[in-house]
GROMACS .gro file of C-alpha atoms in nm:
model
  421
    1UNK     CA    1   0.000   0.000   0.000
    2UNK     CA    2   0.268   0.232   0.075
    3UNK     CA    3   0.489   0.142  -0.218
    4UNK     CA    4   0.182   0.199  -0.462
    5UNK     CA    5   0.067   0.549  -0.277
    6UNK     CA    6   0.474   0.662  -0.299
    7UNK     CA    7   0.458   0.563  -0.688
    8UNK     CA    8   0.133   0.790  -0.738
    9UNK     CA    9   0.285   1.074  -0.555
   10UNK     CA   10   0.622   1.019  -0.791
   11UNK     CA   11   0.407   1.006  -1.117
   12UNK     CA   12   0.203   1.312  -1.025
   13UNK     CA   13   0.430   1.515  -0.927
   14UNK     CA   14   0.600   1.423  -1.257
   15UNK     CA   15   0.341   1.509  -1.496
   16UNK     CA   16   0.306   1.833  -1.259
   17UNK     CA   17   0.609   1.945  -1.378
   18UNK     CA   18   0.550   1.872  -1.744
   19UNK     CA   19   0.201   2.079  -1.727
   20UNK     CA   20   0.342   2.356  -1.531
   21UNK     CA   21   0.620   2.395  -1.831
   22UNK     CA   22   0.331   2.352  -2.078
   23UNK     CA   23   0.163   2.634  -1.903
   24UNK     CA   24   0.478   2.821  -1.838
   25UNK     CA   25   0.541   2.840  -2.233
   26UNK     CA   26   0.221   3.025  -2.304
   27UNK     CA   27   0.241   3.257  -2.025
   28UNK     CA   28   0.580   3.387  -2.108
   29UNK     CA   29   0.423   3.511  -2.417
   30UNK     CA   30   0.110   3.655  -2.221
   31UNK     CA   31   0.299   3.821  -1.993
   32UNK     CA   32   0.510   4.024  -2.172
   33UNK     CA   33   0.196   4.090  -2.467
   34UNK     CA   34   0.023   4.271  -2.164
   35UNK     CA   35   0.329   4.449  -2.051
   36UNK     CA   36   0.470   4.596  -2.313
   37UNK     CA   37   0.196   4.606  -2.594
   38UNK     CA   38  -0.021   4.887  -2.469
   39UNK     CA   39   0.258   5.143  -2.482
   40UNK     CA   40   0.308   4.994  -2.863
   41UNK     CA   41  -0.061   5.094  -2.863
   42UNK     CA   42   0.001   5.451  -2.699
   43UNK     CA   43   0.213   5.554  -3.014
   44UNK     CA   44  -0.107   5.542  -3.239
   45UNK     CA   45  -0.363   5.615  -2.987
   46UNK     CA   46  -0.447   5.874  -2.711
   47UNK     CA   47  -0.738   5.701  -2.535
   48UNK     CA   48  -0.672   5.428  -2.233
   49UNK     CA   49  -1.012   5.285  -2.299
   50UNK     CA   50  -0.979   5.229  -2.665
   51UNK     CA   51  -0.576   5.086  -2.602
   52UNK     CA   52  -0.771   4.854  -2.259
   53UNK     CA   53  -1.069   4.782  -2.593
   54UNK     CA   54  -0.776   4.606  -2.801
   55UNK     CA   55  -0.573   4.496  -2.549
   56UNK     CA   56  -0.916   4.279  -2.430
   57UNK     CA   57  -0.924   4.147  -2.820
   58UNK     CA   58  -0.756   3.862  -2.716
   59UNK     CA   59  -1.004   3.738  -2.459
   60UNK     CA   60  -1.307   3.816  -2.675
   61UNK     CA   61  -1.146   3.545  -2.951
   62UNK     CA   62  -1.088   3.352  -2.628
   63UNK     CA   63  -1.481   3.348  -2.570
   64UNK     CA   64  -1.518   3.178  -2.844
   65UNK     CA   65  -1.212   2.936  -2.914
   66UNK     CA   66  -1.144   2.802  -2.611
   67UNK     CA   67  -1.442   2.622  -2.503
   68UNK     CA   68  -1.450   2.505  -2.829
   69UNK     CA   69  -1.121   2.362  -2.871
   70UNK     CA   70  -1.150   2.244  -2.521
   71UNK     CA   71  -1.443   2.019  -2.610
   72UNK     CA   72  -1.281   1.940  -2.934
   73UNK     CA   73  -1.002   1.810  -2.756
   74UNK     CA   74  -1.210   1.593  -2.487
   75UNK     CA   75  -1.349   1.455  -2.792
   76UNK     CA   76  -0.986   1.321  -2.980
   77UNK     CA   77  -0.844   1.016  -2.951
   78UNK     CA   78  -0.509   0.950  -3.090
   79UNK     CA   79  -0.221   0.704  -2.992
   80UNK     CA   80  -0.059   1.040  -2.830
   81UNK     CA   81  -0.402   1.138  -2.689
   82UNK     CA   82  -0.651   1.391  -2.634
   83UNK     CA   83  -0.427   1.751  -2.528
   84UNK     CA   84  -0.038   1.707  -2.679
   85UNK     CA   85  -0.132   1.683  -3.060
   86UNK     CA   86  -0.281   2.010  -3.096
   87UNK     CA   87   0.032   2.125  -2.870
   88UNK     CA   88   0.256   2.019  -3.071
   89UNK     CA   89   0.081   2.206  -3.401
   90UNK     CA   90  -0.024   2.547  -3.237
   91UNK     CA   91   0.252   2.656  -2.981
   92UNK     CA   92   0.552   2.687  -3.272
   93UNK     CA   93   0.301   2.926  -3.499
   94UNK     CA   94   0.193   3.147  -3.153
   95UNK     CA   95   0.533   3.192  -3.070
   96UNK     CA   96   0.646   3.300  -3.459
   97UNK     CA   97   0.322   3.540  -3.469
   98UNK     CA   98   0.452   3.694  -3.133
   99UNK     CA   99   0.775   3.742  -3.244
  100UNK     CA  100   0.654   3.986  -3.525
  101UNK     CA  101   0.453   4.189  -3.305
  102UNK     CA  102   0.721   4.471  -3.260
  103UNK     CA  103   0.839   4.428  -3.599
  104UNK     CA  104   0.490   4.523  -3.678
  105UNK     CA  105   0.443   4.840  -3.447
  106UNK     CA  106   0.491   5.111  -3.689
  107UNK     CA  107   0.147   5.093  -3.866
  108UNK     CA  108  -0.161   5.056  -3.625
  109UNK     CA  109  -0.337   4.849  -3.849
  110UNK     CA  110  -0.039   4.606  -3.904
  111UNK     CA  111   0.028   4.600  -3.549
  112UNK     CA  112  -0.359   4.511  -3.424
  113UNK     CA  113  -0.334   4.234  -3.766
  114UNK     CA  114  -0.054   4.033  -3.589
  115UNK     CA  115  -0.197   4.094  -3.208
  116UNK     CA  116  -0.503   3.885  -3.382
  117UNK     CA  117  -0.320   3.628  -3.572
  118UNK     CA  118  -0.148   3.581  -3.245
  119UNK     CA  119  -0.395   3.579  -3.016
  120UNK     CA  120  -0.641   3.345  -3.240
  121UNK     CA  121  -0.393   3.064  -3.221
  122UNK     CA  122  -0.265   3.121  -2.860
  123UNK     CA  123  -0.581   3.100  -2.751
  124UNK     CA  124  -0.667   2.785  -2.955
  125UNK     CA  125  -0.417   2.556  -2.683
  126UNK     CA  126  -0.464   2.704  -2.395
  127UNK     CA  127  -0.711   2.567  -2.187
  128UNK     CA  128  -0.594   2.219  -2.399
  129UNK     CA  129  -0.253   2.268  -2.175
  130UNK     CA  130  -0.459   2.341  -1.861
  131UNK     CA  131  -0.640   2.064  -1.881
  132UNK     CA  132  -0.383   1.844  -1.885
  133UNK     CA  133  -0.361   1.843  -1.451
  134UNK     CA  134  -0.718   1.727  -1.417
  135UNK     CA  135  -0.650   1.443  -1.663
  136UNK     CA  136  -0.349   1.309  -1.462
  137UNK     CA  137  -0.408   1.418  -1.088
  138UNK     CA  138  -0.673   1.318  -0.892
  139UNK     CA  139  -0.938   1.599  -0.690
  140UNK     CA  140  -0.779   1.589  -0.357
  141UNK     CA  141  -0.432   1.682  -0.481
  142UNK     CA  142  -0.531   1.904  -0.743
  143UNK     CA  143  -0.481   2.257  -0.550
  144UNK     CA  144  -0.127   2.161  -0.488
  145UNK     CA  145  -0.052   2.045  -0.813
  146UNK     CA  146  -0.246   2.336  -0.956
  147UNK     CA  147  -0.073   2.559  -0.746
  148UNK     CA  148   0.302   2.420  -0.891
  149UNK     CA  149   0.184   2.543  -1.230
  150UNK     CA  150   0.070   2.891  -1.112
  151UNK     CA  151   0.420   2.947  -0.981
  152UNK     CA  152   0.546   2.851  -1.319
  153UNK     CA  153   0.330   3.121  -1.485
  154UNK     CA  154   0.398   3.358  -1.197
  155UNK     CA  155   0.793   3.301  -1.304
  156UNK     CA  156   0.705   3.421  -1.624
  157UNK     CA  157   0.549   3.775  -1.428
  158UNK     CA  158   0.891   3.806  -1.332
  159UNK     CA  159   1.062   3.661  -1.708
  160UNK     CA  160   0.827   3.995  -1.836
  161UNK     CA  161   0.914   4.227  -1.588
  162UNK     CA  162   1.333   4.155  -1.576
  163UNK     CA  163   1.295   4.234  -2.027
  164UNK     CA  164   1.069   4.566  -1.930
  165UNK     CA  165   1.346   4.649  -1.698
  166UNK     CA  166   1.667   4.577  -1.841
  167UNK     CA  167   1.625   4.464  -2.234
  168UNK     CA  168   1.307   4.646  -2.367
  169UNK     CA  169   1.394   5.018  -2.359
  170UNK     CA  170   1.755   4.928  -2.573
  171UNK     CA  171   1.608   4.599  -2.789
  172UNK     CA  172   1.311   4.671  -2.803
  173UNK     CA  173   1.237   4.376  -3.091
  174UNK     CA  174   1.490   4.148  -2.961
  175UNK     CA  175   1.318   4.133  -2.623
  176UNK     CA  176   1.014   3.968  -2.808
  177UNK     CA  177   1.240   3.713  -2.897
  178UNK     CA  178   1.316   3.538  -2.536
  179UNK     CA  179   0.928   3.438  -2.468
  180UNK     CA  180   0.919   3.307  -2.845
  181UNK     CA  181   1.190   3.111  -2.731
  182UNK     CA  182   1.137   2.956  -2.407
  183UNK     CA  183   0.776   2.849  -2.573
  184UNK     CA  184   0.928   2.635  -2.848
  185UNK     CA  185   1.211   2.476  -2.594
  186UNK     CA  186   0.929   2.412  -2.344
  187UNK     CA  187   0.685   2.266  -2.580
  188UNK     CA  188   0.982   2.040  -2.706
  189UNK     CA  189   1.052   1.920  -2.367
  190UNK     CA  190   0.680   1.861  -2.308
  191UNK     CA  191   0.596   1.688  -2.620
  192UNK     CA  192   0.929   1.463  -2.552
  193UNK     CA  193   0.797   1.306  -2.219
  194UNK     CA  194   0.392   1.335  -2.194
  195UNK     CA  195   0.147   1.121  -2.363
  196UNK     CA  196  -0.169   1.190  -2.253
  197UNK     CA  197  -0.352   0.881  -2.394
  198UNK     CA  198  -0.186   0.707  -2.069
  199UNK     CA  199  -0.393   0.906  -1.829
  200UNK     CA  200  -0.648   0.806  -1.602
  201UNK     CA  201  -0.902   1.044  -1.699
  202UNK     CA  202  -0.846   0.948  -2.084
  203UNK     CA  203  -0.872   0.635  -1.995
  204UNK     CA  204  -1.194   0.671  -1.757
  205UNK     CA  205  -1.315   0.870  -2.072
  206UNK     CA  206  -1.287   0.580  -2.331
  207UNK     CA  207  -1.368   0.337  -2.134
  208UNK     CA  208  -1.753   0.517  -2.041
  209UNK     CA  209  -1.802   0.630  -2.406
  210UNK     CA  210  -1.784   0.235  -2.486
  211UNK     CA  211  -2.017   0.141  -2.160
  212UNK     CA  212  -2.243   0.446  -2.305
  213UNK     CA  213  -2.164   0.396  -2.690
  214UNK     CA  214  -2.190   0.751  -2.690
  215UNK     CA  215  -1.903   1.041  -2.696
  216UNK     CA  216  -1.860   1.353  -2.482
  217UNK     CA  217  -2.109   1.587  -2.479
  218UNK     CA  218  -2.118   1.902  -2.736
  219UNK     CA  219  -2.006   2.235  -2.538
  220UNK     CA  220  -2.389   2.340  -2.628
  221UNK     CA  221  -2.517   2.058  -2.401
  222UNK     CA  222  -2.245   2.137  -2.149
  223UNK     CA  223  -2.345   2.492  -2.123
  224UNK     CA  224  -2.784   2.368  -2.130
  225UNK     CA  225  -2.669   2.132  -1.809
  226UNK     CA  226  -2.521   2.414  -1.630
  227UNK     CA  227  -2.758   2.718  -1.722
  228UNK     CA  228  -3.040   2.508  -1.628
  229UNK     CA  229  -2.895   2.307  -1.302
  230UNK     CA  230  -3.084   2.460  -0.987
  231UNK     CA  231  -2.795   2.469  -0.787
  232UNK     CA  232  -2.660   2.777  -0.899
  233UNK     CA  233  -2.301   2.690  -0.823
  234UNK     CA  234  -2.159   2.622  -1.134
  235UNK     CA  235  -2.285   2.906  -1.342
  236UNK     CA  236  -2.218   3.160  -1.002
  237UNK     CA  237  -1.821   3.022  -0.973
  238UNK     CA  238  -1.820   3.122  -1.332
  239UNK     CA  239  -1.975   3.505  -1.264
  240UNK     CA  240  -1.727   3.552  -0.981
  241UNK     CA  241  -1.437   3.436  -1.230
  242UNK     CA  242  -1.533   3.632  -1.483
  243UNK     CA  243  -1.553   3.960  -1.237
  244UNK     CA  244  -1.227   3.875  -1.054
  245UNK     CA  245  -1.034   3.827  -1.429
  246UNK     CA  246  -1.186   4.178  -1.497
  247UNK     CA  247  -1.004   4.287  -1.205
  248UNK     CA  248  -0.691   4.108  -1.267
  249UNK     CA  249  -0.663   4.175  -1.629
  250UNK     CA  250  -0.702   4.584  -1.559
  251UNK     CA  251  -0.422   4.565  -1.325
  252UNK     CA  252  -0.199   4.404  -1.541
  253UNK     CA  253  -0.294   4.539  -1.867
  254UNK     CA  254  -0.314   4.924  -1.735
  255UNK     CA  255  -0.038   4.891  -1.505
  256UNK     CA  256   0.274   5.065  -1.735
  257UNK     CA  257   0.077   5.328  -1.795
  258UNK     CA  258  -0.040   5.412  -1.440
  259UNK     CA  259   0.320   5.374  -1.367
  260UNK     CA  260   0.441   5.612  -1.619
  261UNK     CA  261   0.118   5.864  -1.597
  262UNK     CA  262   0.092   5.855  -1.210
  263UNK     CA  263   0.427   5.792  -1.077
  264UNK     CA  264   0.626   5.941  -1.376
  265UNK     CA  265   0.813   5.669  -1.456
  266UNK     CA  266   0.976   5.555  -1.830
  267UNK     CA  267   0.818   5.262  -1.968
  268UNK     CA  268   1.093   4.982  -1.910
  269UNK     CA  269   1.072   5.106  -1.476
  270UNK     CA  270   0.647   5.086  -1.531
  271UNK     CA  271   0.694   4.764  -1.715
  272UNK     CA  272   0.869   4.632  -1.412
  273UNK     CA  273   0.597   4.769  -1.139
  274UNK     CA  274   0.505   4.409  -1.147
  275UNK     CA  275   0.822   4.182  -1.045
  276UNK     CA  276   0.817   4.181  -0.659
  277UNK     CA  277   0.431   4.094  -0.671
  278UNK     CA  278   0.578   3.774  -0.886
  279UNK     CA  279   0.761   3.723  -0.595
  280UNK     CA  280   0.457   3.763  -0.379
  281UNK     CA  281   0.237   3.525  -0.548
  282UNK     CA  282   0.594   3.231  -0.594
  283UNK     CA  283   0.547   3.246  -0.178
  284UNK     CA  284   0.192   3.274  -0.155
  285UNK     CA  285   0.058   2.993  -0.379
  286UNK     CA  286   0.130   2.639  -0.244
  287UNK     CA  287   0.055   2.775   0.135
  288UNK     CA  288  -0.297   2.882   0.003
  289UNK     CA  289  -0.319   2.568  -0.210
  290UNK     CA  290  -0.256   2.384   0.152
  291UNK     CA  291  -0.484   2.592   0.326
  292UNK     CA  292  -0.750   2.529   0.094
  293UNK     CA  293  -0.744   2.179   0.117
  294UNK     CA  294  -0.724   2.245   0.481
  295UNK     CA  295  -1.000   2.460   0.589
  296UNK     CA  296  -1.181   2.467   0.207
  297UNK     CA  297  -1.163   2.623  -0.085
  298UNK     CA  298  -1.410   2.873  -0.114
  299UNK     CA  299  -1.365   2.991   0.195
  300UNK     CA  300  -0.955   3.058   0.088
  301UNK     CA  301  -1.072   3.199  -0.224
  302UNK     CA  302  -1.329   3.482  -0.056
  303UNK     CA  303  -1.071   3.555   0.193
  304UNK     CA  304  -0.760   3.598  -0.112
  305UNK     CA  305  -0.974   3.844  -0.309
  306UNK     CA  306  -1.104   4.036   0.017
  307UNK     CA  307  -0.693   4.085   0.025
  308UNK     CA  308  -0.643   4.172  -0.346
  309UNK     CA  309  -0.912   4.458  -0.300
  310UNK     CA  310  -0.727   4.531   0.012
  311UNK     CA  311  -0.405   4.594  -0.173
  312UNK     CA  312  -0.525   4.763  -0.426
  313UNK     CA  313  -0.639   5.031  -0.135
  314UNK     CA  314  -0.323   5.047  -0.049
  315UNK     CA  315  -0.131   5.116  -0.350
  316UNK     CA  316  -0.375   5.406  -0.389
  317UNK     CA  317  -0.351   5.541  -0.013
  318UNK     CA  318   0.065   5.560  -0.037
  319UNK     CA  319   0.107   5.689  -0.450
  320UNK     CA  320   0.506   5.649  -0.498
  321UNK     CA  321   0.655   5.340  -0.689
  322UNK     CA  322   0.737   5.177  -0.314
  323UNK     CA  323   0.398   5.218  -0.213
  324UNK     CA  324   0.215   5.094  -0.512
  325UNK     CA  325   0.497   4.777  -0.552
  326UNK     CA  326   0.336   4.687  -0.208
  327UNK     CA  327   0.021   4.736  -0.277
  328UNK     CA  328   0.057   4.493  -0.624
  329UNK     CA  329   0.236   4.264  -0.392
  330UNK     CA  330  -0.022   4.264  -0.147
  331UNK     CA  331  -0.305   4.183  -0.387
  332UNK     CA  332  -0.126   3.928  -0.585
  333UNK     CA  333  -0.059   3.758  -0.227
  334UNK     CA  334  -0.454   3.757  -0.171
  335UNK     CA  335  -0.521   3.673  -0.552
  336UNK     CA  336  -0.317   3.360  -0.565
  337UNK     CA  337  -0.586   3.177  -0.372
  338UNK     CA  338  -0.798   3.242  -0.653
  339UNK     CA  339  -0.606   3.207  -0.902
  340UNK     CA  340  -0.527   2.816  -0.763
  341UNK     CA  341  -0.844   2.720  -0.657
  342UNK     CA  342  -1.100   2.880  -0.882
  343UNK     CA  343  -1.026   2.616  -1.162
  344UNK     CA  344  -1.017   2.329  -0.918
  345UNK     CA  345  -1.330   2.394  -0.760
  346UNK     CA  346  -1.472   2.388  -1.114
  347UNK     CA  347  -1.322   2.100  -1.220
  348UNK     CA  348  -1.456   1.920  -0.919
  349UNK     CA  349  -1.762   1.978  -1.026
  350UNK     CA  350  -1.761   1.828  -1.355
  351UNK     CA  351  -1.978   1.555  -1.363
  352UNK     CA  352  -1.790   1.331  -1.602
  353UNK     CA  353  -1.395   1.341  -1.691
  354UNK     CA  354  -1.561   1.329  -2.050
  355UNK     CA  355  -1.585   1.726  -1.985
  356UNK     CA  356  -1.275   1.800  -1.862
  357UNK     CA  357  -1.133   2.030  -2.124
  358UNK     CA  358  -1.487   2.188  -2.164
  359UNK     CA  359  -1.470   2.292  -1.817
  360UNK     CA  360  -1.157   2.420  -1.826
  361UNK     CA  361  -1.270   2.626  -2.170
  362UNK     CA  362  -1.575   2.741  -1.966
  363UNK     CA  363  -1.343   2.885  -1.706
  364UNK     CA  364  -1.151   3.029  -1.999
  365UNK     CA  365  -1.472   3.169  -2.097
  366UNK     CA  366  -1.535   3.346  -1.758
  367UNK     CA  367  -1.181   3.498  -1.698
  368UNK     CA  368  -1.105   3.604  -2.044
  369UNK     CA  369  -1.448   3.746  -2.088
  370UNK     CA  370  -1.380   3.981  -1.789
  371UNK     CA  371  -1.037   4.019  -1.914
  372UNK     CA  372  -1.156   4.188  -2.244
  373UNK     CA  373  -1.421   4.407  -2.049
  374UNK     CA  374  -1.247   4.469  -1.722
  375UNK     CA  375  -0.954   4.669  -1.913
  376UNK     CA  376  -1.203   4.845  -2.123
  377UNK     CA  377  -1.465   4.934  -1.813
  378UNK     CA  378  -1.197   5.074  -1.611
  379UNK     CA  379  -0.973   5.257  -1.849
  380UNK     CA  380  -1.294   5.407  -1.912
  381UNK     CA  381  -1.380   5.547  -1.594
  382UNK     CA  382  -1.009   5.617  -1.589
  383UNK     CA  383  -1.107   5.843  -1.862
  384UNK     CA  384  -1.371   6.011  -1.668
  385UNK     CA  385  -1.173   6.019  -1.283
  386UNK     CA  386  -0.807   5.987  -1.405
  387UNK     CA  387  -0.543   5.743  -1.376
  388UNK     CA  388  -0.491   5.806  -1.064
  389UNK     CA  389  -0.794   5.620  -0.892
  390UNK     CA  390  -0.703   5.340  -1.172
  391UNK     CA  391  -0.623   5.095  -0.859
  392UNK     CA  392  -0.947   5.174  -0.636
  393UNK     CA  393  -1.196   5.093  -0.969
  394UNK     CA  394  -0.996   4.736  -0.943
  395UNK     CA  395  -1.080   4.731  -0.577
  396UNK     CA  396  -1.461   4.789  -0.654
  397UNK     CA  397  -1.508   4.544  -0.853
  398UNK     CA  398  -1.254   4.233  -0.724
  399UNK     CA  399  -1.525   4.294  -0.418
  400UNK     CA  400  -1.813   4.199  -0.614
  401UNK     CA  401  -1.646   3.865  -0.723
  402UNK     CA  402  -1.592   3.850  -0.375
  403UNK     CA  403  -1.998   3.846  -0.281
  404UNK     CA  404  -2.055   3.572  -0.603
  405UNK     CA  405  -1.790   3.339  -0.450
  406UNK     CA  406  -1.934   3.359  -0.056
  407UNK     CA  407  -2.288   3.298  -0.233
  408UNK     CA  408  -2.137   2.981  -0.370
  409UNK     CA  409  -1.979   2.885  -0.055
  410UNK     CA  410  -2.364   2.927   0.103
  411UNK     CA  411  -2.542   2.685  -0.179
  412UNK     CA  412  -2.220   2.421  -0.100
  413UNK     CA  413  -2.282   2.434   0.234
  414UNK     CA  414  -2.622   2.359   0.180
  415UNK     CA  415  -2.502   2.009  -0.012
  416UNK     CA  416  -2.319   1.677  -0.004
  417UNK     CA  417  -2.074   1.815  -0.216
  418UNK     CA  418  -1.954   2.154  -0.054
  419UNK     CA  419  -1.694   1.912   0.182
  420UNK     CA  420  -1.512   1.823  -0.145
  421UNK     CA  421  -1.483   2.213  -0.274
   0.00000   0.00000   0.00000
């Protein structure tokens, strides 16, 4: 018994690792895009709420692609799975279309051309990467392991930040080379060592379609179960993500320029406003992924955003670059229990590992739909207040995700199935 519980724990942390560099590849594209694009975008245009408008472009494709390749996914079967052959075909084209996005920054319409291109096909793998965890590592480890591949991304905060700070202002097309490359050596060491047709939930899946003789449900029928379900939990989490990744997304997105309108710095020191709070969130996540496990993870979650909202005060209150670094650190603390759980919780509540990719494109659905209108909501009352109470609109509305999630935690506690969330 223990030999065959120390193997598990060897092979998930294994294929932890492999999804957290999957993950890790996108995300040093991301990160940089939303660092370092909008002041491309400031050359051409004068308005923060038209540069937050495209800057949310690509989570309005993401609407639409990712739930859809997520299902599509759930639905393949090939001898290297469900999840690493459309890795394998759409992270080398991403990271080429990325590359040219400086190169393409002297004409506006060029520039918002390849900022399409690129984020049409990012967003075509990416919840196919994420849902890679949920098909290897079973529910009661899944915070941890979840929380492993948060830390990855959060490295690539920091990846972002050190080009803003040290590379971007003298190459400033060279620096969009480094993410472009860490994507293609990641994906090569991924695609090297993961099949995913050897995990459980493939397995689980293949093995109920022929019990059923049917295959995974369309994302339509996914959606109909969830919409019409009278425990409101599912379609609630989703509100509360989609709110909180409006919050989140405004921060980042909006964050050079608050740094260079507010606290009147050049664009490579705003650019890296954001590396200690990638510190913050590399200490925070696995002790929130523990606690929620520990003492639930709803509860976590409300208590992490009540935090982010907190820090986002604060960074307001005390307006010099040490002050607002604190604040972003601060929030990012809080948000990390979020940001590790949200998913998880969802996941949990599948009802099938048939769905697993759908889920995770649903929950791609709610935080990149409030990433394309949180940036555009609050640059525009940044347009009406000024950039300087950028930080307390975040606040506002992180606190109404904050009343969707303890509204959820009420229905769980209501049923069998809270104790597992």
């Amino acid at each position: 018994m223990t030999t065959t519980s120390s193997t598990h724990r060897v092979r998930t942390g294994r294929i932890t690792i492999f999804v957290a560099l999957a993950v890790f590849a996108q995300e040093s594209t991301w990160n940089l895009y939303d660092s370092q694009v909008p002041p491309l975008l400031r050359e051409h245009l004068g308005s923060a709420a038209l540069i937050g408008l495209l800057m949310g472009m690509d989570n309005v494709l993401g609407i639409f692609i990712q739930p859809w390749m997520g299902n599509r996914s759930d639905r393949t079967r090939t001898s290297w799975g469900r999840r690493i052959p459309y890795l394998v075909a759409g992270m080398p084209v991403a990271a080429l279309l990325f590359l040219l996005i400086p190169h393409a920054a002297a004409s506006l319409p060029l520039l918002i051309a390849t900022m399409f291109g690129y984020a049409l096909v990012a967003n075509s793998f990416k919840p196919i990467a994420e849902s890679l965890l949920p098909d290897f590592v079973p529910p009661e480890r899944r915070s941890r392991a979840n929380a492993v591949v948060k830390i990855a991304a959060s490295l690539t905060v920091m990846v972002a930040a050190l080009i803003s700070i040290f590379l971007i202002d003298a190459y400033p097309k060279l620096s969009f080379a480094i993410p472009a490359a860490l994507m293609v050596v990641s994906l090569a060491v991924l695609a090297a060592n993961v099949r995913d047709s050897r995990s459980p939930a493939y397995r689980s899946a293949v093995a109920e379609e022929r019990e059923q003789a049917a295959p995974a449900a369309r994302v339509r029928d996914t959606v109909l179960d969830i919409v019409r379900d009278r425990d409101r939990s599912r379609l609630l989490l989703i509100v509360s993500i989609f709110l909180f990744g409006g919050a989140w997304a405004a921060s980042r997105a909006l964050s050079t320029p608050y740094g260079m309108e507010v606290l009147g710095m050049s664009r490579g020191e705003a650019g890296g406003l954001t590396l200690p709070s990638g510190v913050a969130f590399i200490v925070a996540a696995y002790p929130v992924a523990r606690l929620a496990e520990r003492f639930g993870r709803l509860r976590v979650m409300t208590a992490g955003m009540t935090v982010f909202a907190a820090g986002m005060v604060l960074g307001t209150v005390i307006r010099n670059p040490a002050g607002v670094v604190t604040g972003l650190c601060v929030a990012t603390a809080g948000a990390s229990a979020f940001l590790v759980n949200a998913v998880v919780v969802l996941w949990n509540l599948a009802p099938s590992t048939r769905v697993v990719g759908t889920y995770t494109g649903l929950y791609t659905v709610g935080w990149v739909g409030g990433g394309f209108l949180g940036p555009a909501l609050i640059g525009g009352l940044v347009d009406l207040t000024g950039w300087g109470l950028l930080l307390l609109h975040v606040a506002a509305v992180a606190l109404l995700a904050v009343l969707a999630v303890a509204r959820v935690g009420a229905l769980q506690r209501r049923s069998a199935t809270g104790r597992a969330l």
